[in-house]
Every structure is written in structure tokens, then in C-alpha cells.
Amino acid sequence: MNEQQVLEALHRVRDDIAVGPPPVLQVHAGAVRRRRARVAGLAAAAAVVTVAGVVTVGLVGGDEDGRPEPARQVENPAPVAWWGDGVLHVAHAEVEIARPWTMVDVGDGVVLEVAAPELGEQAESTLVHVTDDGTQSEIGTQTLGRRLVTDPDTGWVAWAVGSEGEAPELVVLDTRTGEEVGRRELPVDLPRRQVFGAEPAPIAIDDGSVYYTGPDGDYRWDVAAGAEPERVTTGDTHLLDVEAGTQLTTDDKGQVLVPGARYAVSQSGIGSQVRVFDVATGDRVPSGLEPDDAPDQIAFGTDGTITYAFSTPWRRPDDFDPETEIPRSTPPRWLVTCTLGTDTCTTVVDGIGGDEEIVLP
């Protein structure tokens, strides 16, 4: 969707929206994990976008399997976890590690998907929980690039386990206790178009329930209550995200409805312009960025802030070969944190080096 269609969609639903205070509904593209998993991502609020490209990971820290080294106690100047120049920065620590394939927020830290760079599409990756003080623990494995979903309020994380051609299992784990809280087999036969790729996948975790894709719709599994799953969408409607009881869906024509959330953030792709909307009115509100600013990635803080990752624009060298090389941004890189709905912004980290882009949750 273009910006006008975004506004039209928001205006259609604004009368049904109960406006409350933040937290902000996190329906932005999640560009890092969507790009590396090569599945459809979400350009928040009103568009489903596909972000193409395969990232090559180089081992700049950690052991030969990509696992992290012991932590150093250092305060993170940014309000969100981030990876840059071979180092993962959590709230109170730094950890040397190769660029993770995926990083997701679990409230008291992050879960990383790590793997050696030479592994192929069906390789097994390791899931590592890194707490805010840098404590690390392996919590499981999955096929490289599959979808991870979390609930930062509870520390739950969910993913699908299983080899190609086998019925995968949906695993739900509590990172706070390290214990598995639920597991069930997922259907293999998925005849309908899938937003998150051809494989069965978890969609979101909210209030003790895990949402996942099914052959005839999407399902809600109340893990906390031990109930059987119930279908929440029909075959031609796709659930994209759930936050605080608010469901974000799209139909087969790409129409997105937003029944609730204070703000919506739209970005048509990595390195494109960011637009922030007040969902209740459909009006654009300040993003804190200049019109020409095009961040590589976006992450929400828990304090009503949004953090943008920037890098120096790529300039095509004279000897560039488009058949064998991939355009990429260059250092130095930096992080800017803005208060949502205002023009108040601060560069929280600058001068970040390294050949690979910053990773945000």
C-alpha cells in the first residue's frame, strides 16, 4: 500500500478504536528477522512487504559455531539491545559474537539465532538466551531462518522444530525459568497462501496464548489454560500480529485492518522513509527524522521511544560486479533514539564500525 491507502485504512477503523496510552503496538517490519528468514515482513499498520536478500554472516567473535563469548559488564547507551561490529549490547553487558541471524526481545534480554556462516538453507541453528547482564544459555535448536516469536512481558519464546518433510512441533519455552511450557504438532498441509512462508509457523504470543498458522485459518492455543486450539481467522484472512488483545490481519488482497494501537509505523523496505501515524485519527505524527532520512532498521523501546539504525550510504565502486556482489551499506554506523510523536531525538551511539549492518530486535 502507498501512504494514501494507509491513511484510508486507518480512517476506516478509527471510530472503533479505544485510544489508550502506550505501549506502542509493535507492528513494524521487524526487518532484521524477516529479511534473514526470507519471509513476508510487515510494514506496520497498513502494508505487507517482502524484504529480499540473503545476509552472509562472518565470525568476528565467538567460537567456531557462532556462539557468544563471556560477557563484559558495560552499560548500554541505547534503550534497546543491538548488535554492531562483532559485539552484542544488552542492558548491562557486552558479548562478542558473530552477527546473529535473528534477534528477538524477551523482556529481560534477547534470544539470538546463531549459526556458522557456511551453513546452508536446511542447516540447524542454535537459539541462545542472553539476559540483560550478559548471562547466556542455549535453549534449543531450529532449522536456520525459521520464525521466532516472543512475549517480552512473560519471557516466552516460540518456534517450530522439525526436519523438512516431517510434521513440525511448536515449542513454547519460558526463558525466565528455562522450562518448556508447551509443545504440540503443527499441520504440514497448508494449501492457502502463507504470509510467513510455506512452513507452518508461530505468529505471536499474547496473554498466555500462542497464535500459529493452520491449513484452514490461523489458530489461538491457550497454553496457560491447557485448552485445545481454536481457529481465529478463516482461510482467506491472515493473522499478522497480536498485542494486548489487538489482532492485526490482512486478506488475500493485501488489505490490512488495524482495530487498535496508539501509533503505527510504516516503512516500505530497508533503507526507505519512515512514517508514523496516530491510529485513532489516521494523522501523521512526527517520527523525529528528516524527510530524506532512511534508517536500515527500527526497534521500539519500552519507554515510548523508537530507535533507528543508520549507516553511511552505499556508493557503487568502479569495479562493482552485480553478477557476483551484493550492494551493502558501509561504516560508520550510528543509532538515533526518538520519542514517538515528537521531534525529540538523540544520537545514542555513533562511530560504529564493521562491514555488516547493525542488528536490532
Short mmCIF file of C-alpha atoms in Angstrom, two decimals, residues 35-246:
data_model
loop_
_atom_site.label_atom_id
_atom_site.label_comp_id
_atom_site.label_asym_id
_atom_site.label_seq_id
_atom_site.Cartn_x
_atom_site.Cartn_y
_atom_site.Cartn_z
CA ARG A 35 14.89 -10.42 5.86
CA ARG A 36 17.17 -13.18 7.07
CA ALA A 37 14.31 -15.66 7.25
CA ARG A 38 13.25 -14.61 3.74
CA VAL A 39 9.57 -14.46 4.70
CA ALA A 40 6.99 -11.73 4.29
CA GLY A 41 7.51 -8.89 6.74
CA LEU A 42 5.16 -6.23 7.94
CA ALA A 43 5.46 -2.56 7.03
CA ALA A 44 3.37 -1.76 10.09
CA ALA A 45 -0.17 -0.68 10.20
CA ALA A 46 -1.18 -0.97 6.63
CA ALA A 47 1.04 -2.94 4.31
CA VAL A 48 2.63 -6.33 3.94
CA VAL A 49 6.04 -6.11 2.28
CA THR A 50 8.65 -8.61 1.27
CA VAL A 51 12.24 -7.70 2.06
CA ALA A 52 14.58 -9.68 -0.11
CA GLY A 53 18.20 -10.56 0.31
CA VAL A 54 20.46 -13.07 1.96
CA VAL A 55 22.95 -11.93 4.56
CA THR A 56 26.35 -13.57 4.84
CA VAL A 57 27.47 -13.87 8.45
CA GLY A 58 31.15 -13.67 9.29
CA LEU A 59 32.57 -14.94 12.56
CA VAL A 60 34.09 -11.83 14.14
CA GLY A 61 33.72 -13.09 17.70
CA GLY A 62 32.60 -16.21 19.49
CA ASP A 63 33.59 -19.79 18.80
CA GLU A 64 33.54 -21.72 15.54
CA ASP A 65 29.79 -22.41 15.83
CA GLY A 66 28.92 -18.73 16.21
CA ARG A 67 28.15 -18.99 19.93
CA PRO A 68 28.96 -15.97 22.11
CA GLU A 69 32.00 -15.38 24.29
CA PRO A 70 31.71 -14.49 28.03
CA ALA A 71 30.20 -11.08 28.73
CA ARG A 72 31.83 -7.83 29.84
CA GLN A 73 29.84 -5.62 32.23
CA VAL A 74 29.18 -2.39 30.29
CA GLU A 75 26.04 -0.22 30.33
CA ASN A 76 24.20 0.00 27.01
CA PRO A 77 23.74 3.65 25.96
CA ALA A 78 20.72 2.71 23.81
CA PRO A 79 17.26 1.85 25.21
CA VAL A 80 17.17 -1.37 23.14
CA ALA A 81 19.57 -4.26 22.63
CA TRP A 82 21.66 -4.07 19.47
CA TRP A 83 24.47 -5.82 17.64
CA GLY A 84 27.24 -3.99 15.80
CA ASP A 85 30.86 -4.59 14.78
CA GLY A 86 31.03 -8.04 16.33
CA VAL A 87 29.51 -7.14 19.70
CA LEU A 88 26.03 -7.69 21.18
CA HIS A 89 24.99 -4.89 23.55
CA VAL A 90 22.33 -5.73 26.15
CA ALA A 91 21.25 -3.51 29.04
CA HIS A 92 24.27 -4.06 31.30
CA ALA A 93 26.77 -6.08 29.28
CA GLU A 94 28.62 -6.63 26.01
CA VAL A 95 29.11 -10.03 24.38
CA GLU A 96 31.42 -10.77 21.44
CA ILE A 97 29.52 -12.79 18.86
CA ALA A 98 29.17 -13.15 15.11
CA ARG A 99 26.25 -11.34 13.54
CA PRO A 100 23.12 -13.23 14.64
CA TRP A 101 20.67 -14.39 12.02
CA THR A 102 17.79 -13.34 14.24
CA MET A 103 17.43 -11.33 17.46
CA VAL A 104 14.16 -11.04 19.39
CA ASP A 105 13.33 -9.24 22.64
CA VAL A 106 12.22 -11.35 25.63
CA GLY A 107 11.93 -8.58 28.22
CA ASP A 108 14.96 -9.41 30.37
CA GLY A 109 17.28 -9.75 27.40
CA VAL A 110 17.19 -11.27 23.92
CA VAL A 111 17.10 -14.61 22.14
CA LEU A 112 19.57 -14.99 19.29
CA GLU A 113 19.61 -17.43 16.41
CA VAL A 114 23.26 -18.22 15.76
CA ALA A 115 24.97 -20.47 13.23
CA ALA A 116 28.28 -20.80 11.45
CA PRO A 117 28.33 -18.72 8.23
CA GLU A 118 28.93 -21.61 5.82
CA LEU A 119 25.75 -23.46 6.78
CA GLY A 120 23.07 -23.95 4.14
CA GLU A 121 19.31 -23.42 3.99
CA GLN A 122 18.33 -26.57 5.92
CA ALA A 123 21.10 -26.29 8.50
CA GLU A 124 20.39 -26.39 12.20
CA SER A 125 20.87 -23.19 14.16
CA THR A 126 21.23 -22.69 17.90
CA LEU A 127 18.93 -20.49 19.98
CA VAL A 128 20.76 -18.63 22.73
CA HIS A 129 19.13 -16.61 25.52
CA VAL A 130 21.28 -13.65 26.61
CA THR A 131 19.99 -11.79 29.67
CA ASP A 132 20.46 -8.10 30.39
CA ASP A 133 23.58 -8.87 32.46
CA GLY A 134 25.10 -10.99 29.70
CA THR A 135 24.29 -14.42 31.15
CA GLN A 136 23.99 -16.91 28.29
CA SER A 137 22.15 -20.20 27.95
CA GLU A 138 21.29 -22.39 24.97
CA ILE A 139 17.54 -23.00 24.90
CA GLY A 140 17.06 -25.06 21.74
CA THR A 141 17.67 -25.51 18.04
CA GLN A 142 15.69 -24.96 14.88
CA THR A 143 16.11 -25.04 11.12
CA LEU A 144 18.07 -21.96 10.18
CA GLY A 145 15.93 -18.94 9.34
CA ARG A 146 12.59 -20.13 10.67
CA ARG A 147 10.37 -17.71 12.53
CA LEU A 148 10.79 -16.86 16.24
CA VAL A 149 8.08 -15.06 18.23
CA THR A 150 8.19 -13.79 21.81
CA ASP A 151 6.21 -12.10 24.56
CA PRO A 152 8.54 -9.70 26.41
CA ASP A 153 6.06 -9.42 29.30
CA THR A 154 6.38 -13.11 30.18
CA GLY A 155 9.69 -14.06 28.57
CA TRP A 156 8.02 -16.75 26.48
CA VAL A 157 9.51 -17.65 23.10
CA ALA A 158 8.00 -19.98 20.48
CA TRP A 159 9.41 -21.67 17.40
CA ALA A 160 8.77 -24.67 15.14
CA VAL A 161 11.04 -27.71 15.31
CA GLY A 162 11.27 -30.47 12.71
CA SER A 163 13.13 -31.65 9.65
CA GLU A 164 11.91 -31.00 6.12
CA GLY A 165 9.04 -33.33 5.21
CA GLU A 166 8.24 -34.13 8.84
CA ALA A 167 5.37 -32.76 10.88
CA PRO A 168 6.92 -29.88 12.82
CA GLU A 169 6.27 -29.30 16.51
CA LEU A 170 5.51 -25.92 18.02
CA VAL A 171 7.70 -25.40 21.09
CA VAL A 172 6.94 -22.78 23.75
CA LEU A 173 9.64 -22.05 26.33
CA ASP A 174 9.79 -19.70 29.31
CA THR A 175 13.21 -18.01 29.20
CA ARG A 176 12.84 -16.80 32.81
CA THR A 177 12.76 -20.37 34.15
CA GLY A 178 14.39 -22.21 31.25
CA GLU A 179 11.46 -24.63 31.22
CA GLU A 180 9.28 -25.73 28.33
CA VAL A 181 5.66 -24.70 28.92
CA GLY A 182 4.04 -26.34 25.91
CA ARG A 183 4.57 -28.39 22.76
CA ARG A 184 2.19 -29.57 20.04
CA GLU A 185 2.34 -30.92 16.50
CA LEU A 186 1.60 -28.49 13.67
CA PRO A 187 -0.17 -29.41 10.41
CA VAL A 188 2.08 -29.91 7.40
CA ASP A 189 -0.54 -29.44 4.68
CA LEU A 190 -1.00 -25.69 4.24
CA PRO A 191 -2.92 -25.17 0.97
CA ARG A 192 -3.68 -21.49 1.48
CA ARG A 193 -1.27 -18.65 0.75
CA GLN A 194 1.05 -18.16 3.70
CA VAL A 195 2.16 -14.73 4.88
CA PHE A 196 5.13 -16.15 6.78
CA GLY A 197 6.32 -18.63 4.16
CA ALA A 198 5.45 -22.19 3.17
CA GLU A 199 6.30 -23.81 6.51
CA PRO A 200 3.91 -23.89 9.48
CA ALA A 201 4.90 -21.09 11.81
CA PRO A 202 4.06 -19.33 15.06
CA ILE A 203 2.62 -15.85 14.57
CA ALA A 204 2.59 -14.20 18.00
CA ILE A 205 2.37 -14.75 21.76
CA ASP A 206 -0.11 -12.73 23.81
CA ASP A 207 -1.57 -13.16 27.30
CA GLY A 208 -0.65 -16.83 27.69
CA SER A 209 -1.76 -17.81 24.18
CA VAL A 210 0.31 -18.72 21.13
CA TYR A 211 -1.06 -17.97 17.66
CA TYR A 212 0.06 -20.07 14.70
CA THR A 213 -0.73 -20.78 11.03
CA GLY A 214 -3.07 -23.60 10.03
CA PRO A 215 -4.42 -25.16 6.80
CA ASP A 216 -7.87 -23.53 7.08
CA GLY A 217 -7.06 -20.43 9.09
CA ASP A 218 -4.94 -19.25 11.97
CA TYR A 219 -5.23 -20.65 15.47
CA ARG A 220 -5.03 -19.50 19.07
CA TRP A 221 -3.62 -22.02 21.53
CA ASP A 222 -4.20 -21.08 25.18
CA VAL A 223 -1.07 -22.72 26.56
CA ALA A 224 -1.57 -21.38 30.07
CA ALA A 225 -5.04 -22.94 30.34
CA GLY A 226 -4.07 -26.16 28.57
CA ALA A 227 -7.01 -25.74 26.18
CA GLU A 228 -7.32 -27.12 22.67
CA PRO A 229 -6.53 -24.60 19.91
CA GLU A 230 -9.37 -22.54 18.44
CA ARG A 231 -9.48 -21.04 14.96
CA VAL A 232 -9.42 -17.23 14.94
CA THR A 233 -9.34 -16.48 11.19
CA THR A 234 -10.82 -18.07 8.08
CA GLY A 235 -8.86 -19.35 5.12
CA ASP A 236 -8.76 -16.04 3.23
CA THR A 237 -7.83 -13.89 6.23
CA HIS A 238 -4.32 -13.96 7.66
CA LEU A 239 -3.30 -13.00 11.17
CA LEU A 240 -0.14 -10.91 11.20
CA ASP A 241 0.37 -9.93 14.83
CA VAL A 242 -1.35 -9.77 18.22
CA GLU A 243 -0.54 -7.34 21.02
CA ALA A 244 -2.56 -6.71 24.20
CA GLY A 245 -5.58 -8.42 22.65
CA THR A 246 -5.37 -6.40 19.43
#
